[in-house]
């Protein structure tokens, strides 16, 4: 029996797209007993996730695995610029940030015990 782990690339024995194993579910009392395998893949731009029986999938042959092209240098520079802008926006200095209201919220004052107010409690 094939041992599956998260991150493995698999296909259905009956065919279909290459999928990535997200989670391998095991029996609550026996970790060696696989009860299902959660796989994820993209159908165009839509992420699909389905649980399969471990007997229905097999490791993907390396000939089916398609390597993605590296992004162009221009796209990488634009992406880095966007990320830099986001980091700068999140890291504004404290003095640049304006408070929401003009005054700081006050702490509530605790009530003084009766003895501190000059009230004497009598017990009979």
Short mmCIF file of C-alpha atoms in Angstrom, two decimals:
data_model
loop_
_atom_site.label_atom_id
_atom_site.label_comp_id
_atom_site.label_asym_id
_atom_site.label_seq_id
_atom_site.Cartn_x
_atom_site.Cartn_y
_atom_site.Cartn_z
CA UNK A 1 0.00 0.00 0.00
CA UNK A 2 1.29 3.47 -0.91
CA UNK A 3 1.94 5.81 2.00
CA UNK A 4 0.52 9.26 1.27
CA UNK A 5 1.51 12.49 2.99
CA UNK A 6 0.52 16.15 2.71
CA UNK A 7 2.05 17.77 -0.35
CA UNK A 8 2.20 14.61 -2.48
CA UNK A 9 1.01 14.97 -6.07
CA UNK A 10 -1.61 12.37 -6.99
CA UNK A 11 -4.14 11.50 -9.68
CA UNK A 12 -7.28 9.41 -9.63
CA UNK A 13 -6.69 5.86 -10.83
CA UNK A 14 -9.44 6.49 -13.38
CA UNK A 15 -7.68 9.63 -14.67
CA UNK A 16 -8.11 13.35 -14.15
CA UNK A 17 -6.05 16.36 -13.11
CA UNK A 18 -2.96 16.27 -10.94
CA UNK A 19 -4.00 17.05 -7.35
CA UNK A 20 -2.11 17.93 -4.19
CA UNK A 21 -2.81 16.02 -0.99
CA UNK A 22 -3.97 18.47 1.66
CA UNK A 23 -4.69 16.10 4.54
CA UNK A 24 -4.52 12.38 5.19
CA UNK A 25 -7.33 11.36 7.56
CA UNK A 26 -6.72 8.38 9.81
CA UNK A 27 -8.82 6.31 12.17
CA UNK A 28 -9.16 7.87 15.63
CA UNK A 29 -7.82 4.71 17.29
CA UNK A 30 -5.35 3.54 14.62
CA UNK A 31 -3.11 6.03 12.80
CA UNK A 32 -2.03 3.37 10.32
CA UNK A 33 -5.62 3.00 9.04
CA UNK A 34 -6.33 5.69 6.42
CA UNK A 35 -10.00 6.73 6.29
CA UNK A 36 -9.70 9.30 3.51
CA UNK A 37 -7.43 11.70 1.67
CA UNK A 38 -8.35 15.37 1.13
CA UNK A 39 -7.04 16.56 -2.24
CA UNK A 40 -6.94 20.05 -3.75
CA UNK A 41 -6.48 21.25 -7.34
CA UNK A 42 -7.41 24.17 -9.56
CA UNK A 43 -10.09 24.01 -12.24
CA UNK A 44 -9.10 27.14 -14.14
CA UNK A 45 -9.01 29.74 -11.36
CA UNK A 46 -11.41 27.90 -9.05
CA UNK A 47 -9.92 25.93 -6.13
CA UNK A 48 -11.50 22.49 -5.75
CA UNK A 49 -11.16 20.29 -2.64
CA UNK A 50 -12.58 16.77 -2.37
CA UNK A 51 -12.05 13.83 -0.02
CA UNK A 52 -11.19 10.55 -1.76
CA UNK A 53 -10.74 7.00 -0.55
CA UNK A 54 -7.02 6.20 -0.49
CA UNK A 55 -7.60 3.30 -2.89
CA UNK A 56 -8.96 5.63 -5.57
CA UNK A 57 -5.75 7.66 -5.97
CA UNK A 58 -2.13 6.98 -6.88
CA UNK A 59 1.04 9.05 -6.98
CA UNK A 60 1.17 11.17 -10.13
CA UNK A 61 3.73 10.04 -12.69
CA UNK A 62 6.42 12.70 -13.18
CA UNK A 63 5.46 12.96 -16.87
CA UNK A 64 2.04 14.40 -15.85
CA UNK A 65 3.50 17.03 -13.53
CA UNK A 66 3.85 20.33 -15.39
CA UNK A 67 6.42 22.81 -14.14
CA UNK A 68 5.16 26.38 -13.97
CA UNK A 69 7.03 29.09 -15.83
CA UNK A 70 8.93 31.56 -13.71
CA UNK A 71 7.35 35.03 -13.68
CA UNK A 72 8.91 37.60 -15.97
CA UNK A 73 11.39 40.00 -14.38
CA UNK A 74 9.02 42.92 -15.10
CA UNK A 75 6.18 41.25 -13.18
CA UNK A 76 8.52 40.50 -10.29
CA UNK A 77 9.59 44.15 -10.06
CA UNK A 78 5.95 45.34 -10.13
CA UNK A 79 4.94 42.78 -7.51
CA UNK A 80 7.83 43.81 -5.25
CA UNK A 81 6.82 47.47 -5.58
CA UNK A 82 3.24 46.65 -4.54
CA UNK A 83 4.47 44.63 -1.56
CA UNK A 84 6.82 47.45 -0.52
CA UNK A 85 3.92 49.95 -0.63
CA UNK A 86 1.80 47.63 1.53
CA UNK A 87 4.58 47.19 4.10
CA UNK A 88 5.16 50.96 4.22
CA UNK A 89 1.44 51.57 4.80
CA UNK A 90 1.34 49.05 7.65
CA UNK A 91 4.45 50.44 9.33
CA UNK A 92 3.54 54.12 9.70
CA UNK A 93 5.35 55.81 12.58
CA UNK A 94 3.25 56.31 15.72
CA UNK A 95 3.43 60.12 15.48
CA UNK A 96 2.03 60.00 11.93
CA UNK A 97 -1.04 58.07 13.01
CA UNK A 98 -3.85 60.38 14.12
CA UNK A 99 -6.04 59.37 17.06
CA UNK A 100 -9.67 58.63 16.29
CA UNK A 101 -10.95 61.21 18.78
CA UNK A 102 -9.35 64.27 20.31
CA UNK A 103 -9.32 62.95 23.88
CA UNK A 104 -8.11 59.71 25.30
CA UNK A 105 -10.72 57.51 26.94
CA UNK A 106 -10.91 57.88 30.73
CA UNK A 107 -10.61 55.01 33.11
CA UNK A 108 -13.66 54.45 35.24
CA UNK A 109 -13.17 55.23 38.93
CA UNK A 110 -13.94 52.57 41.48
CA UNK A 111 -16.49 53.33 44.17
CA UNK A 112 -15.02 53.93 47.60
CA UNK A 113 -15.95 51.54 50.36
CA UNK A 114 -18.59 52.90 52.82
CA UNK A 115 -16.00 53.41 55.58
CA UNK A 116 -14.01 55.79 53.38
CA UNK A 117 -17.12 57.97 52.93
CA UNK A 118 -17.67 58.34 56.66
CA UNK A 119 -20.55 55.86 56.75
CA UNK A 120 -20.48 53.39 59.60
CA UNK A 121 -22.33 50.15 59.19
CA UNK A 122 -23.81 48.67 62.36
CA UNK A 123 -24.36 45.01 62.85
CA UNK A 124 -26.75 43.73 65.52
#
